[in-house]
Short mmCIF file of C-alpha atoms and ligand atoms in Angstrom, two decimals:
data_model
loop_
_atom_site.label_atom_id
_atom_site.label_comp_id
_atom_site.label_asym_id
_atom_site.label_seq_id
_atom_site.Cartn_x
_atom_site.Cartn_y
_atom_site.Cartn_z
CA UNK D 21 18.01 145.19 -16.38
CA UNK D 22 14.54 145.34 -17.77
CA UNK D 23 13.52 148.74 -19.13
CA UNK D 24 9.98 149.88 -18.28
CA UNK D 25 7.78 149.53 -21.33
CA UNK D 26 6.53 152.83 -22.70
CA UNK D 27 3.04 152.82 -24.12
CA UNK D 28 2.93 153.44 -27.86
CA UNK D 29 1.21 156.84 -27.57
CA UNK D 30 3.80 158.01 -25.00
CA UNK D 31 6.76 157.26 -27.22
CA UNK D 32 8.49 160.44 -28.42
CA UNK D 33 7.55 161.12 -32.05
CA UNK D 34 10.32 160.12 -34.42
CA UNK D 35 11.30 163.17 -36.44
CA UNK D 36 11.33 161.85 -39.99
CA UNK D 37 11.63 164.73 -42.44
CA UNK D 38 9.41 163.76 -45.34
CA UNK D 39 10.61 165.27 -48.60
CA UNK D 40 7.83 167.42 -49.98
CA UNK D 41 6.66 166.61 -53.46
CA UNK D 42 7.54 169.59 -55.67
CA UNK D 43 4.59 171.47 -57.10
CA UNK D 44 4.72 171.63 -60.86
CA UNK D 45 3.33 174.10 -63.38
CA UNK D 46 -0.25 173.45 -64.44
CA UNK D 47 -0.42 170.84 -67.21
CA UNK D 48 0.08 172.40 -70.64
CA UNK D 49 1.51 175.63 -69.21
CA UNK D 50 5.19 176.48 -69.11
CA UNK D 51 7.76 178.99 -67.95
CA UNK D 52 9.66 181.13 -70.38
CA UNK D 53 13.16 181.18 -68.97
CA UNK D 54 15.94 183.77 -69.51
CA UNK D 55 17.69 181.88 -72.35
CA UNK D 56 14.44 181.96 -74.36
CA UNK D 57 13.60 185.54 -73.47
CA UNK D 58 15.76 187.17 -76.12
CA UNK D 59 13.94 185.14 -78.78
CA UNK D 60 10.57 186.21 -77.38
CA UNK D 61 11.71 189.82 -77.18
CA UNK D 62 12.96 189.66 -80.75
CA UNK D 63 9.61 188.26 -81.96
CA UNK D 64 7.43 190.65 -79.97
CA UNK D 65 9.54 193.77 -80.51
CA UNK D 66 9.79 193.12 -84.26
CA UNK D 67 6.04 192.58 -84.50
CA UNK D 68 5.17 195.61 -82.37
CA UNK D 69 7.47 197.90 -84.37
CA UNK D 70 6.12 196.63 -87.65
CA UNK D 71 2.52 197.23 -86.51
CA UNK D 72 3.41 200.74 -85.38
CA UNK D 73 5.04 201.42 -88.77
CA UNK D 74 1.81 200.21 -90.42
CA UNK D 75 -0.21 202.69 -88.32
CA UNK D 76 -1.64 200.27 -85.73
CA UNK D 77 -2.25 201.25 -82.10
CA UNK D 78 -1.75 198.87 -79.20
CA UNK D 79 -4.77 197.55 -77.31
CA UNK D 80 -4.88 195.51 -74.13
CA UNK D 81 -8.06 193.76 -73.13
CA UNK D 82 -8.69 191.70 -69.98
CA UNK D 83 -7.57 188.08 -69.86
CA UNK D 84 -11.06 187.09 -68.70
CA UNK D 85 -14.32 187.99 -70.41
CA UNK D 86 -17.93 187.00 -69.97
CA UNK D 87 -18.34 183.46 -71.28
CA UNK D 88 -21.18 184.61 -73.54
CA UNK D 89 -18.75 186.74 -75.53
CA UNK D 90 -16.96 183.62 -76.77
CA UNK D 91 -20.12 181.55 -77.09
CA UNK D 92 -21.64 184.18 -79.33
CA UNK D 93 -18.43 185.35 -80.98
CA UNK D 94 -16.34 182.24 -81.57
CA UNK D 95 -19.43 180.02 -81.95
CA UNK D 96 -21.22 177.35 -79.91
CA UNK D 97 -20.31 174.51 -82.25
CA UNK D 98 -16.56 175.03 -82.29
CA UNK D 99 -13.86 172.96 -80.57
CA UNK D 100 -12.92 176.06 -78.58
CA UNK D 101 -16.34 176.65 -77.05
CA UNK D 102 -17.46 173.03 -76.89
CA UNK D 103 -14.44 171.63 -75.08
CA UNK D 104 -11.50 173.99 -74.72
CA UNK D 105 -12.60 176.89 -72.53
CA UNK D 106 -11.39 177.50 -68.99
CA UNK D 107 -14.76 178.68 -67.66
CA UNK D 108 -15.88 179.29 -64.12
CA UNK D 109 -18.36 181.16 -62.00
CA UNK D 110 -17.25 184.07 -59.84
CA UNK D 111 -18.36 184.42 -56.22
CA UNK D 112 -20.93 186.90 -57.47
CA UNK D 113 -22.32 184.31 -59.88
CA UNK D 114 -20.92 185.76 -63.13
CA UNK D 115 -19.97 183.18 -65.74
CA UNK D 116 -16.56 184.11 -67.05
CA UNK D 117 -13.83 182.46 -69.14
CA UNK D 118 -10.12 182.84 -69.67
CA UNK D 119 -9.86 184.19 -73.20
CA UNK D 120 -9.18 181.46 -75.77
CA UNK D 121 -8.38 184.07 -78.44
CA UNK D 122 -8.11 187.84 -78.79
CA UNK D 123 -10.48 188.94 -81.57
CA UNK D 124 -13.76 188.67 -79.63
CA UNK D 125 -12.35 190.81 -76.78
CA UNK D 126 -11.03 193.44 -79.20
CA UNK D 127 -14.42 193.64 -80.91
CA UNK D 128 -16.18 193.88 -77.53
CA UNK D 129 -13.88 196.78 -76.71
CA UNK D 130 -14.47 198.43 -80.10
CA UNK D 131 -18.21 198.44 -79.41
CA UNK D 132 -18.00 199.30 -75.71
CA UNK D 133 -15.61 202.22 -76.22
CA UNK D 134 -17.49 203.70 -79.17
CA UNK D 135 -14.55 203.22 -81.55
CA UNK D 136 -16.98 203.44 -84.49
CA UNK D 137 -16.78 207.21 -83.89
CA UNK D 138 -13.01 207.16 -84.44
CA UNK D 139 -11.53 207.61 -87.90
CA UNK D 140 -12.21 204.33 -89.72
CA UNK D 141 -10.77 201.85 -90.14
CA UNK D 142 -9.45 201.38 -86.62
CA UNK D 143 -6.17 199.43 -86.62
CA UNK D 144 -5.26 197.62 -83.41
CA UNK D 145 -2.58 195.17 -82.34
CA UNK D 146 -2.16 193.13 -79.16
CA UNK D 147 -0.22 190.35 -77.58
CA UNK D 148 -0.81 188.24 -74.50
CA UNK D 149 -1.78 184.92 -72.97
CA UNK D 150 -4.61 182.84 -74.39
CA UNK D 151 -5.99 179.66 -72.82
CA UNK D 152 -7.39 176.55 -74.46
CA UNK D 153 -8.00 173.25 -72.68
CA UNK D 154 -6.45 171.28 -75.49
CA UNK D 155 -4.38 168.07 -75.40
CA UNK D 156 -0.88 169.38 -74.64
CA UNK D 157 1.84 168.44 -77.12
CA UNK D 158 4.68 170.12 -78.98
CA UNK D 159 3.38 173.46 -80.27
CA UNK D 160 0.03 173.07 -78.50
CA UNK D 161 -0.32 174.35 -74.97
CA UNK D 162 -3.08 175.23 -72.55
CA UNK D 163 -1.62 178.66 -71.99
CA UNK D 164 -0.05 180.13 -75.10
CA UNK D 165 0.53 183.62 -76.47
CA UNK D 166 -0.92 185.42 -79.43
CA UNK D 167 0.41 188.35 -81.32
CA UNK D 168 -2.53 189.69 -83.27
CA UNK D 169 -3.66 192.62 -85.39
CA UNK D 170 -7.16 193.70 -86.39
CA UNK D 171 -8.47 196.30 -88.86
CA UNK D 172 -12.08 197.23 -88.10
CA UNK D 173 -14.33 199.37 -90.29
CA UNK D 174 -13.35 198.70 -93.89
CA UNK D 175 -14.48 196.02 -96.35
CA UNK D 176 -12.13 196.71 -99.25
CA UNK D 177 -10.17 193.68 -100.49
CA UNK D 178 -7.12 195.94 -100.33
CA UNK D 179 -7.35 195.74 -96.54
CA UNK D 180 -7.38 191.92 -96.58
CA UNK D 181 -4.21 192.05 -98.67
CA UNK D 182 -2.76 194.76 -96.42
CA UNK D 183 -3.25 192.58 -93.32
CA UNK D 184 -1.72 189.53 -95.03
CA UNK D 185 1.13 191.77 -96.20
CA UNK D 186 1.67 192.94 -92.60
CA UNK D 187 1.78 189.33 -91.34
CA UNK D 188 4.15 188.36 -94.14
CA UNK D 189 6.42 191.33 -93.42
CA UNK D 190 6.51 190.50 -89.70
CA UNK D 191 7.66 186.95 -90.45
CA UNK D 192 10.32 188.20 -92.89
CA UNK D 193 11.61 190.63 -90.29
CA UNK D 194 11.61 187.97 -87.55
CA UNK D 195 13.79 185.86 -89.85
CA UNK D 196 11.31 183.14 -90.87
CA UNK D 197 11.56 183.93 -94.55
CA UNK D 198 10.35 180.68 -96.03
CA UNK D 199 6.64 180.84 -95.33
CA UNK D 200 3.59 180.29 -97.43
CA UNK D 201 0.14 181.74 -97.08
CA UNK D 202 -2.71 179.30 -97.54
CA UNK D 203 -5.82 181.18 -98.55
CA UNK D 204 -9.47 180.57 -99.28
CA UNK D 205 -12.78 182.43 -99.33
CA UNK D 206 -15.70 181.04 -97.39
CA UNK D 207 -18.12 183.62 -98.76
CA UNK D 208 -20.84 185.62 -97.07
CA UNK D 209 -23.96 184.38 -95.26
CA UNK D 210 -25.91 184.24 -98.54
CA UNK D 211 -23.53 182.15 -100.59
CA UNK D 212 -22.67 180.03 -97.58
CA UNK D 213 -26.31 179.04 -96.99
CA UNK D 214 -26.49 177.63 -100.51
CA UNK D 215 -23.13 175.92 -100.15
CA UNK D 216 -23.94 174.40 -96.76
CA UNK D 217 -26.96 172.69 -98.31
CA UNK D 218 -24.78 171.20 -101.06
CA UNK D 219 -22.22 170.11 -98.51
CA UNK D 220 -24.77 168.53 -96.19
CA UNK D 221 -26.26 166.57 -99.10
CA UNK D 222 -22.77 165.34 -100.03
CA UNK D 223 -21.83 164.35 -96.48
CA UNK D 224 -25.21 162.73 -95.85
CA UNK D 225 -24.29 160.21 -98.51
CA UNK D 226 -20.93 159.52 -96.81
CA UNK D 227 -22.14 159.57 -93.23
CA UNK D 228 -20.80 156.08 -92.45
CA UNK D 229 -17.28 157.11 -93.35
CA UNK D 230 -17.15 159.98 -90.85
CA UNK D 231 -15.74 160.20 -87.34
CA UNK D 232 -18.15 160.65 -84.42
CA UNK D 233 -17.38 164.37 -84.08
CA UNK D 234 -18.11 164.99 -87.75
CA UNK D 235 -21.36 163.02 -87.62
CA UNK D 236 -22.47 165.21 -84.75
CA UNK D 237 -21.37 168.43 -86.43
CA UNK D 238 -22.88 167.70 -89.80
CA UNK D 239 -26.23 169.22 -88.95
CA UNK D 240 -25.07 172.40 -87.24
CA UNK D 241 -21.71 173.21 -88.80
CA UNK D 242 -21.05 171.17 -91.95
CA UNK D 243 -18.15 173.38 -93.07
CA UNK D 244 -16.05 172.31 -90.11
CA UNK D 245 -16.05 168.79 -91.55
CA UNK D 246 -13.76 170.04 -94.30
CA UNK D 247 -10.81 170.52 -91.98
CA UNK D 248 -11.28 167.51 -89.70
CA UNK D 249 -7.86 166.00 -88.97
CA UNK D 250 -9.07 162.37 -89.03
CA UNK D 251 -7.58 160.50 -91.97
CA UNK D 252 -10.92 158.97 -93.05
CA UNK D 253 -12.67 162.36 -92.91
CA UNK D 254 -9.87 163.96 -94.91
CA UNK D 255 -10.47 161.41 -97.64
CA UNK D 256 -14.17 162.26 -97.75
CA UNK D 257 -13.37 166.00 -97.70
CA UNK D 258 -11.17 165.60 -100.78
CA UNK D 259 -14.25 164.84 -102.91
CA UNK D 260 -16.56 167.45 -101.35
CA UNK D 261 -18.03 170.35 -103.37
CA UNK D 262 -15.84 173.41 -103.05
CA UNK D 263 -17.00 176.74 -101.66
CA UNK D 264 -14.90 178.59 -104.21
CA UNK D 265 -17.18 177.24 -106.99
CA UNK D 266 -20.23 178.42 -105.08
CA UNK D 267 -19.44 182.00 -104.14
CA UNK D 268 -21.93 184.74 -104.98
CA UNK D 269 -20.65 187.27 -107.59
CA UNK D 270 -19.77 189.86 -104.90
CA UNK D 271 -17.74 187.41 -102.81
CA UNK D 272 -16.12 186.02 -105.93
CA UNK D 273 -15.10 189.51 -107.04
CA UNK D 274 -13.83 190.34 -103.56
CA UNK D 275 -11.66 187.22 -103.41
CA UNK D 276 -10.28 187.72 -106.92
CA UNK D 277 -9.33 191.22 -105.97
CA UNK D 278 -7.55 190.08 -102.77
CA UNK D 279 -5.48 187.64 -104.84
CA UNK D 280 -4.64 190.36 -107.39
CA UNK D 281 -3.36 192.61 -104.60
CA UNK D 282 -1.23 189.73 -103.26
CA UNK D 283 0.15 189.10 -106.76
CA UNK D 284 1.00 192.79 -107.00
CA UNK D 285 2.81 192.63 -103.63
CA UNK D 286 4.55 189.41 -104.76
CA UNK D 287 3.40 187.51 -101.69
CA UNK D 288 3.43 183.77 -102.37
CA UNK D 289 0.15 182.05 -101.56
CA UNK D 290 -1.45 178.66 -102.05
CA UNK D 291 -5.18 178.29 -102.69
CA UNK D 292 -6.61 175.76 -100.23
CA UNK D 293 -10.30 175.13 -100.85
CA UNK D 294 -10.64 173.09 -97.63
CA UNK D 295 -9.41 175.88 -95.40
CA UNK D 296 -12.36 177.00 -93.25
CA UNK D 297 -10.65 177.77 -89.88
CA UNK D 298 -11.85 176.71 -86.48
CA UNK D 299 -13.76 179.82 -85.45
CA UNK D 300 -17.28 180.61 -86.62
CA UNK D 301 -16.98 184.35 -87.12
CA UNK D 302 -15.17 184.27 -90.44
CA UNK D 303 -16.64 185.51 -93.70
CA UNK D 304 -15.01 185.74 -97.12
CA UNK D 305 -11.18 185.68 -96.91
CA UNK D 306 -9.54 183.16 -94.57
CA UNK D 307 -5.83 182.41 -94.47
CA UNK D 308 -3.14 180.57 -92.56
CA UNK D 309 0.57 181.11 -92.35
CA UNK D 310 2.73 178.00 -92.67
CA UNK D 311 6.46 177.65 -92.45
CA UNK D 312 7.72 175.89 -95.56
CA UNK D 313 9.17 172.48 -94.85
CA UNK D 314 6.65 171.86 -92.06
CA UNK D 315 4.26 169.00 -92.35
CA UNK D 316 1.32 170.66 -94.03
CA UNK D 317 -0.81 167.56 -93.68
CA UNK D 318 -0.96 167.73 -89.93
CA UNK D 319 -2.87 170.85 -89.00
CA UNK D 320 -0.86 171.16 -85.82
CA UNK D 321 1.79 173.51 -86.96
CA UNK D 322 0.26 176.56 -88.65
CA UNK D 323 2.20 179.49 -87.26
CA UNK D 324 -0.73 181.85 -87.56
CA UNK D 325 -4.10 182.42 -89.10
CA UNK D 326 -6.75 184.99 -89.70
CA UNK D 327 -9.38 186.32 -92.00
CA UNK D 328 -12.32 188.60 -92.48
CA UNK D 329 -15.13 188.65 -89.94
CA UNK D 330 -17.73 191.07 -91.31
CA UNK D 331 -20.56 189.69 -89.15
CA UNK D 332 -18.90 189.68 -85.73
CA UNK D 333 -19.39 193.31 -84.68
CA UNK D 334 -23.13 193.04 -85.45
CA UNK D 335 -23.33 189.67 -83.70
CA UNK D 336 -21.84 191.15 -80.54
CA UNK D 337 -24.29 194.05 -80.48
CA UNK D 338 -22.56 196.75 -82.53
CA UNK D 339 -23.49 198.28 -85.88
CA UNK D 340 -22.74 195.96 -88.82
CA UNK D 341 -19.06 196.72 -89.46
CA UNK D 342 -16.59 194.84 -91.65
CA UNK D 343 -13.26 193.75 -90.20
CA UNK D 344 -10.24 191.59 -90.87
CA UNK D 345 -7.25 190.44 -88.83
CA UNK D 346 -4.80 187.71 -87.94
CA UNK D 347 -2.91 186.26 -85.00
CA UNK D 348 0.10 184.05 -84.65
CA UNK D 349 1.18 181.76 -81.82
CA UNK D 350 4.33 183.15 -80.23
CA UNK D 351 5.40 179.71 -78.87
CA UNK D 352 5.22 178.15 -82.33
CA UNK D 353 7.11 181.05 -83.87
CA UNK D 354 9.75 180.89 -81.10
CA UNK D 355 10.15 177.13 -81.69
CA UNK D 356 10.61 177.78 -85.39
CA UNK D 357 13.15 180.53 -84.73
CA UNK D 358 15.09 178.12 -82.49
CA UNK D 359 14.99 175.42 -85.17
CA UNK D 360 16.33 177.86 -87.74
CA UNK D 361 19.20 178.68 -85.38
CA UNK D 362 18.99 182.36 -86.23
CA UNK D 363 21.87 184.39 -84.85
CA UNK D 364 19.88 186.43 -82.35
CA UNK D 365 21.95 186.13 -79.20
CA UNK D 366 22.37 189.68 -77.95
CA UNK D 367 25.97 190.79 -78.23
CA UNK D 368 26.61 191.89 -74.66
CA UNK D 369 29.36 194.38 -74.65
CA UNK D 370 30.17 196.08 -71.37
CA UNK D 371 32.33 199.14 -70.91
CA UNK D 372 33.67 197.94 -67.58
CA UNK D 373 33.66 194.70 -65.61
CA UNK D 374 34.21 194.64 -61.86
CA UNK D 375 36.60 192.08 -60.41
CA UNK D 376 37.22 191.61 -56.70
CA UNK D 377 39.03 189.39 -54.23
CA UNK D 378 38.24 189.13 -50.51
CA UNK D 379 35.38 190.26 -48.29
CA UNK D 380 36.44 193.89 -47.90
CA UNK D 381 37.03 194.17 -51.67
CA UNK D 382 33.55 192.76 -52.29
CA UNK D 383 32.06 195.54 -50.18
CA UNK D 384 34.16 198.21 -51.93
CA UNK D 385 33.14 196.84 -55.33
CA UNK D 386 29.50 197.38 -54.41
CA UNK D 387 30.29 201.07 -53.82
CA UNK D 388 32.05 201.33 -57.16
CA UNK D 389 29.11 199.58 -58.83
CA UNK D 390 26.78 202.11 -57.20
CA UNK D 391 28.82 205.01 -58.62
CA UNK D 392 28.85 203.57 -62.14
CA UNK D 393 25.30 202.27 -62.41
CA UNK D 394 23.95 205.84 -62.31
CA UNK D 395 26.04 206.86 -65.34
CA UNK D 396 25.80 205.89 -69.01
CA UNK D 397 28.78 203.54 -68.58
CA UNK D 398 27.64 199.93 -68.93
CA UNK D 399 28.86 197.70 -66.15
CA UNK D 400 29.09 193.96 -65.55
CA UNK D 401 30.19 192.08 -62.45
CA UNK D 402 30.26 188.67 -60.87
CA UNK D 403 29.11 188.93 -57.31
CA UNK D 404 30.30 185.35 -56.79
CA UNK D 405 33.54 184.13 -55.26
CA UNK D 406 35.53 183.16 -58.35
CA UNK D 407 39.28 183.69 -58.62
CA UNK D 408 40.61 186.83 -60.29
CA UNK D 409 41.49 184.68 -63.30
CA UNK D 410 37.95 183.33 -63.68
CA UNK D 411 36.47 186.80 -63.21
CA UNK D 412 38.76 188.18 -65.91
CA UNK D 413 37.57 185.37 -68.17
CA UNK D 414 34.00 186.55 -67.56
CA UNK D 415 35.08 190.11 -68.36
CA UNK D 416 36.43 188.83 -71.67
CA UNK D 417 33.18 187.00 -72.39
CA UNK D 418 31.26 190.22 -71.75
CA UNK D 419 33.57 191.97 -74.25
CA UNK D 420 34.46 194.46 -71.52
CA UNK D 421 36.84 197.22 -72.52
CA UNK D 422 38.14 197.75 -68.98
CA UNK D 423 38.34 195.53 -65.91
CA UNK D 424 38.20 197.33 -62.57
CA UNK D 425 40.08 195.17 -60.09
CA UNK D 426 39.95 195.54 -56.30
CA UNK D 427 42.10 193.16 -54.24
CA UNK D 428 42.93 193.24 -50.52
CA UNK D 429 45.50 196.03 -50.92
CA UNK D 430 43.28 198.24 -53.12
CA UNK D 431 40.40 197.75 -50.70
CA UNK D 432 42.52 199.05 -47.84
CA UNK D 433 43.98 201.90 -49.93
CA UNK D 434 40.65 202.88 -51.48
CA UNK D 435 42.09 202.48 -54.95
CA UNK D 436 41.14 200.51 -58.05
CA UNK D 437 43.33 198.85 -60.67
CA UNK D 438 41.99 199.67 -64.12
CA UNK D 439 43.08 197.13 -66.69
CA UNK D 440 42.73 197.69 -70.42
CA UNK D 441 41.42 194.31 -71.55
CA UNK D 442 42.93 194.59 -75.02
CA UNK D 443 46.45 195.79 -74.26
CA UNK D 444 46.72 194.40 -70.72
CA UNK D 445 48.04 197.79 -69.51
CA UNK D 446 47.09 198.61 -65.93
CA UNK D 447 46.79 201.84 -63.94
CA UNK D 448 45.91 202.36 -60.29
CA UNK D 449 43.37 205.13 -59.66
CA UNK D 450 41.69 206.61 -56.62
CA UNK D 451 38.33 204.97 -55.92
CA UNK D 452 36.48 208.27 -55.51
CA UNK D 453 37.60 209.35 -58.97
CA UNK D 454 36.69 206.11 -60.69
CA UNK D 455 33.94 207.51 -62.94
CA UNK D 456 36.16 210.35 -64.20
CA UNK D 457 39.09 207.97 -64.75
CA UNK D 458 36.98 205.39 -66.56
CA UNK D 459 35.56 208.06 -68.85
CA UNK D 460 39.08 209.25 -69.63
CA UNK D 461 40.27 205.75 -70.45
CA UNK D 462 37.21 204.85 -72.49
CA UNK D 463 37.64 207.95 -74.64
CA UNK D 464 41.26 207.02 -75.53
P1 HAM K 520 -6.26 180.63 -84.33
O1 HAM K 520 -5.89 180.00 -85.63
O2 HAM K 520 -7.18 179.89 -83.47
O3 HAM K 520 -6.85 182.06 -84.68
O4 HAM K 520 -4.94 180.96 -83.51
C1 HAM K 520 -3.86 181.61 -84.14
C2 HAM K 520 -2.57 180.88 -83.88
O5 HAM K 520 -2.41 180.65 -82.49
C3 HAM K 520 -2.47 179.48 -84.48
O6 HAM K 520 -2.11 179.54 -85.84
C4 HAM K 520 -1.38 178.87 -83.63
O7 HAM K 520 -0.10 179.28 -84.09
C5 HAM K 520 -1.62 179.51 -82.28
N1 HAM K 520 -2.31 178.56 -81.40
C6 HAM K 520 -3.61 178.23 -81.37
N2 HAM K 520 -3.86 177.34 -80.41
C7 HAM K 520 -2.69 177.10 -79.81
C8 HAM K 520 -2.29 176.25 -78.70
N3 HAM K 520 -3.15 175.51 -78.04
N4 HAM K 520 -0.98 176.27 -78.35
C9 HAM K 520 -0.08 177.03 -79.00
N5 HAM K 520 -0.40 177.84 -80.03
C10 HAM K 520 -1.69 177.87 -80.43
C11 HAM K 520 -7.37 182.92 -83.75
O8 HAM K 520 -7.32 182.74 -82.57
C12 HAM K 520 -7.96 184.18 -84.36
N6 HAM K 520 -8.38 185.06 -83.25
C13 HAM K 520 -7.02 184.89 -85.28
C14 HAM K 520 -7.64 186.10 -85.89
C15 HAM K 520 -7.41 187.38 -85.56
N7 HAM K 520 -8.57 186.09 -86.85
C16 HAM K 520 -8.90 187.35 -87.13
N8 HAM K 520 -8.23 188.13 -86.34
#
């Protein structure tokens, strides 16, 4: 029999379930999952405690700031401002940016909140997300985290050394003991003007050997050419006049003094005359923290960096005020900690571990859990459906002293078997008296 033909549009729609494409994290941004969290906590808690011991107070500034803050603060002719900012316009027409670093925001806050009236110097520490639209690779992300510390209101070289000492101490305490501090002085505006002229004259003669970026930067920011990562530019930089030979007497004295303090504190450092850092606000002392054994030729892996920025507060509209600080990248430090295989895994040790079998027992266990969670007795459980044997294995793994077992019978009787995990001895107790009984057995 011939079936009547159904027109195409009348045919019932075939229900084909198309698998949705999973949405991924934004390029260069990543999750920090539970197994990594104890490393992050170790790094951040150690750093926070150390800062508190050194007399620093915590500051939190917004993740977004007016774009002008970074243009003026970090500098127009820097990689960060030229190509790495996440900038956008709000619905009200304000031009704002995700912060690429923390110092400019801290200084803005210092000025805005009248911190110059506080006892000087003001010592502040912070941690949080930073954003740079960089090429993502190992150790370089588009969202990353800084831990940073700033001392505002004091120009003594002792403070530069104090800040480096703090950074060094933090790394020792974290467990990255083998680090070196690369240090340089880039002088003040006066000695730098003279030096920039020398440098420009030198690079003018080598212009054909430079990369396109360096050619472009030569006029506005010749010092940045010194730390270009291009091989050919590094070769030219090796023969360039050095800032250290061109410091004014005051800057020279300041730098010498910083180094003497570091010698006194026995902090190992390496003089690096090409170290200028990628942000424009620095004056005098600049430094970077490197893990020994890392490839010091590739500038990818500095764990942290900092320096003095005596002009920044004035530049952002405050009274001229000297300042110095540093920040490290938490991701890079966490990666280093993982490489070192430091024994940081928290030793979970529970007083009791709940074990159950059957639906009714599972419900009763929840009641027992509720009684114990409000006390100082630490409790672990596996809400899953494993056998008693596998749950006891978990209790062992959690170093539990007692296992509280509820099977079908105990659930009906409203009792609990309390098993001493070491001796294997068991007692049956009344469920309502579980807290009292556990306390008694723990105190044995
Ligand atoms: P910075 O050298 O630009 O300095 O950043 C400090 C550290 O942040 C670097 O040494 C690195 O470990 C980490 N870092 C930078 N960019 C990335 C990235 N894309 N992905 C992962 N980690 C990164 C500053 O930002 C200054 N504010 C430091 C300072 C504070 N100077 C004075 N006070």
